[in-house]
Short mmCIF file of N, CA and C in Angstrom, two decimals:
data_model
loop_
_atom_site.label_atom_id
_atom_site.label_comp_id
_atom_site.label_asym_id
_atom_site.label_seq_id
_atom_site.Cartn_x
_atom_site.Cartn_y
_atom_site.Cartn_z
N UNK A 1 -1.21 11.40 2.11
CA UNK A 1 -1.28 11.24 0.67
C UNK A 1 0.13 11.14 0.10
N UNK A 2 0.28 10.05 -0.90
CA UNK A 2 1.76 9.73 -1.69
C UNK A 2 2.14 9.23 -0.81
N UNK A 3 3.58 8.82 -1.21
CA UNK A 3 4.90 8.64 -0.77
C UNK A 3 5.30 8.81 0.31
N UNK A 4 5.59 7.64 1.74
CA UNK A 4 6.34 8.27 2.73
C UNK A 4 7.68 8.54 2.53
N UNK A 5 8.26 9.80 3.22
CA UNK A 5 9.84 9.68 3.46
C UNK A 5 10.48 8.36 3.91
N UNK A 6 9.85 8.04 5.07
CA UNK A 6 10.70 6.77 5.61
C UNK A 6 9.26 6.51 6.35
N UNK A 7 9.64 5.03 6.12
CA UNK A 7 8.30 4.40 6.89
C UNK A 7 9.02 3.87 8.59
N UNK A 8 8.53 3.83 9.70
CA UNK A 8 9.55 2.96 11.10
C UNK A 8 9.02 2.06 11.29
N UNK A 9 9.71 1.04 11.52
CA UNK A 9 8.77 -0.69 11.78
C UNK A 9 9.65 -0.81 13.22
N UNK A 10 8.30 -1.90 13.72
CA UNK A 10 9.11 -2.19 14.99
C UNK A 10 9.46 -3.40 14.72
N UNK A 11 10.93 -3.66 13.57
CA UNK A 11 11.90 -4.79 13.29
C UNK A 11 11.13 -6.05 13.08
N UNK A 12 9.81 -5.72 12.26
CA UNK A 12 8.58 -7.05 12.19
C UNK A 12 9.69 -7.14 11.03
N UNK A 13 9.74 -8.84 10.38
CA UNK A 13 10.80 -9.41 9.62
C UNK A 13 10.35 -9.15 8.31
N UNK A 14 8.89 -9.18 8.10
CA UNK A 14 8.44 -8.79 6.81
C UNK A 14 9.07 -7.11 5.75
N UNK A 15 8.88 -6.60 6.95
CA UNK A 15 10.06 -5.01 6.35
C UNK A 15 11.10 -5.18 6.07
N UNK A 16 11.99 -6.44 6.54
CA UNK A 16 13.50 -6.59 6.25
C UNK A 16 13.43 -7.25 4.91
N UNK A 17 12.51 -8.06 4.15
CA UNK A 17 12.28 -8.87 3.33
C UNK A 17 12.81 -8.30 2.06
N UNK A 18 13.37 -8.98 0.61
CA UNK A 18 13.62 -8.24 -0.05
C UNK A 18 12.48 -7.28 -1.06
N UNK A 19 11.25 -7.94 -0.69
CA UNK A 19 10.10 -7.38 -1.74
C UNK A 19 10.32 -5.75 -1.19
N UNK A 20 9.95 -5.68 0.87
CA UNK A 20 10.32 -4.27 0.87
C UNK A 20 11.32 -3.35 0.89
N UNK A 21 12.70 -4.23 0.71
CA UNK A 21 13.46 -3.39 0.59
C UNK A 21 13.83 -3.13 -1.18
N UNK A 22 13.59 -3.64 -2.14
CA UNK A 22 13.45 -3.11 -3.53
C UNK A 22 12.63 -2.39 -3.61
N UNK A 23 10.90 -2.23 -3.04
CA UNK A 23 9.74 -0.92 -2.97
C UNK A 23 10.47 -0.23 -2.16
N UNK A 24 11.13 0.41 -1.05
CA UNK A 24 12.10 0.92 -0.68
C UNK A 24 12.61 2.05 -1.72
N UNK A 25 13.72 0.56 -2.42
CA UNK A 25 14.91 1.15 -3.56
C UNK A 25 13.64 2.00 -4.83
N UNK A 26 12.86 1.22 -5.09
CA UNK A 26 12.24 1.90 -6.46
C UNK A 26 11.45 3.06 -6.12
N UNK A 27 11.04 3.23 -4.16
CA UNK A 27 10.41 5.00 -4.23
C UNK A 27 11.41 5.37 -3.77
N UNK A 28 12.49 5.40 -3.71
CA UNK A 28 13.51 6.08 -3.19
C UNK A 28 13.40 6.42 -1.66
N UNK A 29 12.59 5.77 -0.79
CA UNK A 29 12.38 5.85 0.70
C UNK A 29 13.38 5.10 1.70
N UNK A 30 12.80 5.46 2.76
CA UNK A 30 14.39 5.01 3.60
C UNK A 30 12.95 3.99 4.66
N UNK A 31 13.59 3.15 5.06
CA UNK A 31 13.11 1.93 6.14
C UNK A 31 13.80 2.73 7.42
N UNK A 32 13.32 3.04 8.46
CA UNK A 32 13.64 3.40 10.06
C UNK A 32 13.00 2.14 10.93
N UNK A 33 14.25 1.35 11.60
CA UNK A 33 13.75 -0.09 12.31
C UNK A 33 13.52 1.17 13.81
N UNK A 34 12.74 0.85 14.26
CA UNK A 34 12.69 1.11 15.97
C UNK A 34 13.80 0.38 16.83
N UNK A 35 14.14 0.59 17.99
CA UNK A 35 15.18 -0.14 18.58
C UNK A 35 13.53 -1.14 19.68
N UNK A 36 14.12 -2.14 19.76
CA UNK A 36 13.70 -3.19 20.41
C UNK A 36 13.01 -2.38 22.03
N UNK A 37 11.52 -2.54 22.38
CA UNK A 37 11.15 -2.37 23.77
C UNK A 37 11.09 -1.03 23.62
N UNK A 38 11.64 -0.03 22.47
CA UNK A 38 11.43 1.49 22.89
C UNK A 38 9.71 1.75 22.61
N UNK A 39 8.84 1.54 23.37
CA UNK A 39 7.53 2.31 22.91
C UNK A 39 7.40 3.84 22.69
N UNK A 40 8.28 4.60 22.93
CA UNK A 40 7.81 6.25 22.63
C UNK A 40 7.94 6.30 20.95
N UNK A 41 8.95 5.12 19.88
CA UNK A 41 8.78 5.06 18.66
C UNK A 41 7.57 5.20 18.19
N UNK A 42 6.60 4.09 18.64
CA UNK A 42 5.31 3.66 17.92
C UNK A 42 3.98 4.04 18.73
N UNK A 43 4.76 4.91 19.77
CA UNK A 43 3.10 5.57 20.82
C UNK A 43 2.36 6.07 20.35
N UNK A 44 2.57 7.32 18.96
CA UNK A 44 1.92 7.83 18.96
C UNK A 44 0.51 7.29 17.81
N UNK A 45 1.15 6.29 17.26
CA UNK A 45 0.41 5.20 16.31
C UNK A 45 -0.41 4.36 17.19
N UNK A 46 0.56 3.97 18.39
CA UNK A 46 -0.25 3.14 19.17
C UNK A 46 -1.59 3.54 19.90
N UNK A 47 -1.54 4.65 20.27
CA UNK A 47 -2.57 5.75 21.27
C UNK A 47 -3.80 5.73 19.72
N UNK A 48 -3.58 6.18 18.32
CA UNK A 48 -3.84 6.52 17.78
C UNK A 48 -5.06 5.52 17.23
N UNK A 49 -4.59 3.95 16.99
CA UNK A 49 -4.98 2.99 16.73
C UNK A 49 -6.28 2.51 17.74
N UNK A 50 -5.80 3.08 19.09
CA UNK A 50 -6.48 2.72 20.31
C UNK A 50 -7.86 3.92 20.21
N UNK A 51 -7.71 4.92 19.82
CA UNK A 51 -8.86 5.54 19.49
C UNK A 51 -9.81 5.46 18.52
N UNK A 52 -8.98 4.90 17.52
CA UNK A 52 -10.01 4.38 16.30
C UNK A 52 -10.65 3.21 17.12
N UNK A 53 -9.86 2.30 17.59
CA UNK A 53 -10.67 0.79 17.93
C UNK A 53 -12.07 0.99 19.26
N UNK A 54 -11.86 2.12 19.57
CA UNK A 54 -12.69 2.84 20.63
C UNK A 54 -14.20 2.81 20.07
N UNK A 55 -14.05 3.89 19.12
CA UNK A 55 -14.99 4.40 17.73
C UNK A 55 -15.95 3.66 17.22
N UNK A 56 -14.76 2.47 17.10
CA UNK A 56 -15.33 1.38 16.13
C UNK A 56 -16.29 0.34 17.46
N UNK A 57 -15.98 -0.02 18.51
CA UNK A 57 -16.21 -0.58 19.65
C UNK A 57 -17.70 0.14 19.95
N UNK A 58 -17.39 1.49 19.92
CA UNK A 58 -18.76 2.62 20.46
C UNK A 58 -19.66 2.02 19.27
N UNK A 59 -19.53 2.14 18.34
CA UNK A 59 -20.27 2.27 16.96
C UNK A 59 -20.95 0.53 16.49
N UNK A 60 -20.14 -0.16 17.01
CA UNK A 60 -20.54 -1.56 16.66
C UNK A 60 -21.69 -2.07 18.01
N UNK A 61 -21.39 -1.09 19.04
CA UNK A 61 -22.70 -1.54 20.52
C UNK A 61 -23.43 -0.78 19.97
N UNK A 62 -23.61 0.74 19.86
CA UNK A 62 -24.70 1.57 20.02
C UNK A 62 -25.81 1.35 18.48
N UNK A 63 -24.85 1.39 17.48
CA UNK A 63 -25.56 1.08 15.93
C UNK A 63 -25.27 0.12 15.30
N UNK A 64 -24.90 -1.02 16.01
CA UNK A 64 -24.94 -2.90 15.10
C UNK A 64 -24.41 -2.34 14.05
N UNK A 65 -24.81 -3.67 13.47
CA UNK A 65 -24.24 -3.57 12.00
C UNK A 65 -22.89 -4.53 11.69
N UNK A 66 -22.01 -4.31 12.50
CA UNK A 66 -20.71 -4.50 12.82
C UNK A 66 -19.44 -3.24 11.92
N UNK A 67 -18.54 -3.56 12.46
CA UNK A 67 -17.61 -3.01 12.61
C UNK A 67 -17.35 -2.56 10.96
N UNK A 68 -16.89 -2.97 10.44
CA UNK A 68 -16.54 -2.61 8.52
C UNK A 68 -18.02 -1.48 8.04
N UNK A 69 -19.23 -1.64 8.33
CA UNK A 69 -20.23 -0.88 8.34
C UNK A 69 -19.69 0.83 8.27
N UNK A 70 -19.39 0.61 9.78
CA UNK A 70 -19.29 2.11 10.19
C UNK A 70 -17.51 2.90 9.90
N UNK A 71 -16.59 2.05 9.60
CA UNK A 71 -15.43 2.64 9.09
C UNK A 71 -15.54 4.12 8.39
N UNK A 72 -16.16 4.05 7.23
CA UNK A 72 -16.44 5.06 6.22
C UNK A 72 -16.91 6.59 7.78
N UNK A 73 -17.78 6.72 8.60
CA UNK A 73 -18.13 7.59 9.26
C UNK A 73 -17.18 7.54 10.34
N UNK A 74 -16.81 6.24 11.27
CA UNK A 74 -15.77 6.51 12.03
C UNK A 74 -14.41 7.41 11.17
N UNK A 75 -14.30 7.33 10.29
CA UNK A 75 -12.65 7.70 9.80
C UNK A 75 -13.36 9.19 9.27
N UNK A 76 -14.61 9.50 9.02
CA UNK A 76 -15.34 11.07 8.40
C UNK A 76 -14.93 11.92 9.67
N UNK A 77 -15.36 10.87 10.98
CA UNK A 77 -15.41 11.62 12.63
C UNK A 77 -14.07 12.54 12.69
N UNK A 78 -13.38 10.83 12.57
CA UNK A 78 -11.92 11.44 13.29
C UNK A 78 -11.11 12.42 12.59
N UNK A 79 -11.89 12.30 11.28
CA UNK A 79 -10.70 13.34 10.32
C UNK A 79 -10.94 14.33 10.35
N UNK A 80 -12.54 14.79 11.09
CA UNK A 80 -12.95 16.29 11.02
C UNK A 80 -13.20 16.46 12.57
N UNK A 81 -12.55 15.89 13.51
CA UNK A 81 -12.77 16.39 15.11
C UNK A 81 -11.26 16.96 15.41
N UNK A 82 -11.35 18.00 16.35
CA UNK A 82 -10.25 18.65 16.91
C UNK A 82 -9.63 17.68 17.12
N UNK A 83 -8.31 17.94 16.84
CA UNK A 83 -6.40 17.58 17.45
C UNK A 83 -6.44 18.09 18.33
N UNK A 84 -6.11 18.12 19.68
CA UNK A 84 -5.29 18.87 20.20
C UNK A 84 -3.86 19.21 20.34
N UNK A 85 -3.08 18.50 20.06
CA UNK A 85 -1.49 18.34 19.24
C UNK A 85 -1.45 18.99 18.00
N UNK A 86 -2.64 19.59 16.87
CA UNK A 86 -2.62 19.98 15.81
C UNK A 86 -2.89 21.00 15.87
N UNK A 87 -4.10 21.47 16.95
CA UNK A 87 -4.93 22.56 17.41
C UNK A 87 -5.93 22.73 15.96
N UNK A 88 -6.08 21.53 15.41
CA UNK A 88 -7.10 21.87 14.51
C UNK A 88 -7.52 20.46 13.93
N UNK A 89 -8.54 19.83 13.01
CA UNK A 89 -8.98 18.86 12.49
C UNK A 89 -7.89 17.86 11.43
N UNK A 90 -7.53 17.00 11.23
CA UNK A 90 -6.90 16.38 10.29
C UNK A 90 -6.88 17.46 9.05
N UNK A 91 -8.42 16.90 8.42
CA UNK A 91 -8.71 17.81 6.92
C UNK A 91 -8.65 18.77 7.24
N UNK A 92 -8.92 19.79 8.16
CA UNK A 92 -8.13 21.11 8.27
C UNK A 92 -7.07 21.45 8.19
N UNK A 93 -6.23 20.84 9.23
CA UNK A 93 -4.96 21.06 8.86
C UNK A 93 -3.94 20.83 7.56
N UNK A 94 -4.71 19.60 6.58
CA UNK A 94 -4.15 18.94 5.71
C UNK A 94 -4.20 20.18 4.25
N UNK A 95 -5.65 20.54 4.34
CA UNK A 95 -6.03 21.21 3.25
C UNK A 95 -6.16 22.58 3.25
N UNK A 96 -6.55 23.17 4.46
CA UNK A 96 -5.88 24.53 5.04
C UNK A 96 -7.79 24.93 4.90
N UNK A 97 -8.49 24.12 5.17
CA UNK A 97 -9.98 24.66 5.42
C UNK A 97 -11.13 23.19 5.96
N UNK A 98 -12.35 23.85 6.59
CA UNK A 98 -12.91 22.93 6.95
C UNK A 98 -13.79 22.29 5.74
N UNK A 99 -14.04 21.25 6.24
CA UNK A 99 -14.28 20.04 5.22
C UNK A 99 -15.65 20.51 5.49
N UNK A 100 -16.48 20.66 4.01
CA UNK A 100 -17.81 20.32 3.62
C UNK A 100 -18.13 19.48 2.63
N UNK A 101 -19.25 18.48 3.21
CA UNK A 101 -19.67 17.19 2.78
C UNK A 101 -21.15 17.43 3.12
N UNK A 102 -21.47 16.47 2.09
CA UNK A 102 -23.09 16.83 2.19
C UNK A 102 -23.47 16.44 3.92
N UNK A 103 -23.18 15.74 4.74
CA UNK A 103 -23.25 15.68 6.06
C UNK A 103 -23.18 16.73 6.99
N UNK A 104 -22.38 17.90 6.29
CA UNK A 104 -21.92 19.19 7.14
C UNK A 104 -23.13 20.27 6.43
N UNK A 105 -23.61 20.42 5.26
CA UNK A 105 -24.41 20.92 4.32
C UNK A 105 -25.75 21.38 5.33
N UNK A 106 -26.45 20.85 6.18
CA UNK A 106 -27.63 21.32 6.77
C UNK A 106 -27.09 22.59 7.69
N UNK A 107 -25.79 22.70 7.73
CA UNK A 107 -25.31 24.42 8.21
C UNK A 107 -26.00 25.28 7.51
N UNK A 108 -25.80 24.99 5.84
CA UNK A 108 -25.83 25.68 5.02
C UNK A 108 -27.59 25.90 4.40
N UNK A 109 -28.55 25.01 5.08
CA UNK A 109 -29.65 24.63 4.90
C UNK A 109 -29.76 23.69 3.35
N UNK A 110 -28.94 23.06 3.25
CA UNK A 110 -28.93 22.41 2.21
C UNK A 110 -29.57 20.57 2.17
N UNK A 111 -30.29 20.55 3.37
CA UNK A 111 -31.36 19.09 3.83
C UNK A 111 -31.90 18.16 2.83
N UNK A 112 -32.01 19.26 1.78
CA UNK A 112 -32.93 18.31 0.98
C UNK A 112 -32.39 17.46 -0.19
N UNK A 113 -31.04 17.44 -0.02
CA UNK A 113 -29.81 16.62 -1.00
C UNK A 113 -30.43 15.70 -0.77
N UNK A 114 -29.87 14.92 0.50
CA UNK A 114 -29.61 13.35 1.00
C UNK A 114 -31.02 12.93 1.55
N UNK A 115 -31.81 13.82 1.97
CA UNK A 115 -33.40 13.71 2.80
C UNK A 115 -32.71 13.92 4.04
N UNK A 116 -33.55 15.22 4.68
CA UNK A 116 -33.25 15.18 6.43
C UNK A 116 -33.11 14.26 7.28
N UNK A 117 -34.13 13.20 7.03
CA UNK A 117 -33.83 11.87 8.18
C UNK A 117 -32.57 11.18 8.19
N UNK A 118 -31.92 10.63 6.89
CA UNK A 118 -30.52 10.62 6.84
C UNK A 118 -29.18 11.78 6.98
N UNK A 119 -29.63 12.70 6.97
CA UNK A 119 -28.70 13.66 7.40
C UNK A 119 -28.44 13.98 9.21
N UNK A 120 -30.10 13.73 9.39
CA UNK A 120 -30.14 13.92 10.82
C UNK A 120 -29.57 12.66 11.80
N UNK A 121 -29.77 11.44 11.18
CA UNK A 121 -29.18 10.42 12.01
C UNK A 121 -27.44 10.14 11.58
N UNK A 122 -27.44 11.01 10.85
CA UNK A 122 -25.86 10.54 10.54
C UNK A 122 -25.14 11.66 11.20
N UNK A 123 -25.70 13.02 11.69
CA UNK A 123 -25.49 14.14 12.02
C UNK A 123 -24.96 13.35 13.77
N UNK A 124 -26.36 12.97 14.76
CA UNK A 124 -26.87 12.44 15.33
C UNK A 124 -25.47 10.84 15.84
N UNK A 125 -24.96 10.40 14.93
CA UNK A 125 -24.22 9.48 15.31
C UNK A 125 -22.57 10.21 15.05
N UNK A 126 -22.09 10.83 14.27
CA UNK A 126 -20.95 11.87 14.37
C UNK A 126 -21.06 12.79 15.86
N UNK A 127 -22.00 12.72 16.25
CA UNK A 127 -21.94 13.64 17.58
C UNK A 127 -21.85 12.50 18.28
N UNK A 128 -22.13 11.48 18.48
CA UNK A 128 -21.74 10.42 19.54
C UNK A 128 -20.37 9.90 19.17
N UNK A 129 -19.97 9.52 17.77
CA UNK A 129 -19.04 9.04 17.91
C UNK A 129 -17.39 10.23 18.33
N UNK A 130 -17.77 11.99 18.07
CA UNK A 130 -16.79 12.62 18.57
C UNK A 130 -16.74 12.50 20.38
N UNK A 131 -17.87 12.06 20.36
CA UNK A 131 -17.95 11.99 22.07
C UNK A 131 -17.66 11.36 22.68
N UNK A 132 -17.40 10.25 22.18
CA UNK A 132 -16.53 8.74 22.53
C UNK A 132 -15.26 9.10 22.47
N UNK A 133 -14.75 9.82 21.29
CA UNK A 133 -13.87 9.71 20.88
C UNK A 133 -13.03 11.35 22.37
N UNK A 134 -13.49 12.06 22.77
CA UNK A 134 -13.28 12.89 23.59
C UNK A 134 -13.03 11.99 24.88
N UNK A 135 -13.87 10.55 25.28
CA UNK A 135 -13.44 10.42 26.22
C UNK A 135 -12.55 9.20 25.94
N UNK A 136 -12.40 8.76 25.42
CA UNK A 136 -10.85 7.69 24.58
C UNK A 136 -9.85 8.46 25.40
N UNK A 137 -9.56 9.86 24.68
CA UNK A 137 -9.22 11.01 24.55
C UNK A 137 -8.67 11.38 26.42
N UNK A 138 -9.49 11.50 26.68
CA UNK A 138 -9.49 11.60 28.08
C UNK A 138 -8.77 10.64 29.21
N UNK A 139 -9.38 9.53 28.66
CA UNK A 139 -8.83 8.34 29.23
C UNK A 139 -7.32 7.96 28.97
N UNK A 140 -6.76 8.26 27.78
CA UNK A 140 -5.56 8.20 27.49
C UNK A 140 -4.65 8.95 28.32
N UNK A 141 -5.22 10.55 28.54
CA UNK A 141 -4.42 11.63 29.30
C UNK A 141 -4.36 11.12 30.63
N UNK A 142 -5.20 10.80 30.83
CA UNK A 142 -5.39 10.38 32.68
C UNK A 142 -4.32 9.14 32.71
N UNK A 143 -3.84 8.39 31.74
CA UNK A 143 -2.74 7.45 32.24
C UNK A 143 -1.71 7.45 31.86
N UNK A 144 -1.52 8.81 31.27
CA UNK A 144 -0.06 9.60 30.63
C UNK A 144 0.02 10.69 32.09
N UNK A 145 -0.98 11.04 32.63
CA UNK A 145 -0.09 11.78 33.99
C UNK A 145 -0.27 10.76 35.09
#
């Protein structure tokens, strides 16, 4: 949320341009170029990107629809499933508590907001898509050792 400190590009020409370097000058932010071929700059974006496209991949075979459909729940998943680098959830960590949404609400026996059948299949596809997302997850570690 807001304003980055400094945004890092990997030296794409559009960041050098003057439109972003006056948005730059007018938030008072700094541009960080990456040096050429270093991937440990943009890994952790890159790994990061590669798990969303996972999500979205799981979510576009198992529940059609296509891909823009399921964004809104893929990005609900990832923001409320364990980090392990964070040791806690995005919105946890961000806001300093766990996120309740009417989706999380049938903890609380609160079903009859949204109607159970939609709570239950949306319940129902958040558990598949953290499960995908565990073995993304997995798969990544196994070719980092």
């Amino acid at each position: 949320h807001g304003i980055p400190v400094s945004i890092i590009s990997d030296r794409d020409p559009r960041f050098a341009s003057n439109f972003w370097m006056s948005l730059q000058n007018a938030f008072g932010t700094r541009l960080d170029m990456s040096t050429a071929y270093h991937t440990e700059t943009n890994g952790q974006s890159e790994r990061t990107i590669q798990t969303l496209e996972d999500m979205l991949r799981a979510c576009e075979i198992d529940f059609k629809k296509g891909r823009v459909n399921h964004l809104p729940l893929v990005e609900f998943s990832y923001n409320n499933s364990y980090h392990a680098t964070i040791k806690a959830a995005p919105f946890e960590a961000l806001y300093g508590r766990k996120c309740l949404s009417p989706i999380c609400w049938t903890e609380f026996g609160e079903a009859q907001i949204l109607g159970p059948e939609f709570i239950q299949e949306t319940i129902e596809k958040i558990v598949q898509i953290k499960q995908r997302m565990q073995a993304a997850c997995d798969r990544q570690k196994s070719y980092a050792d």
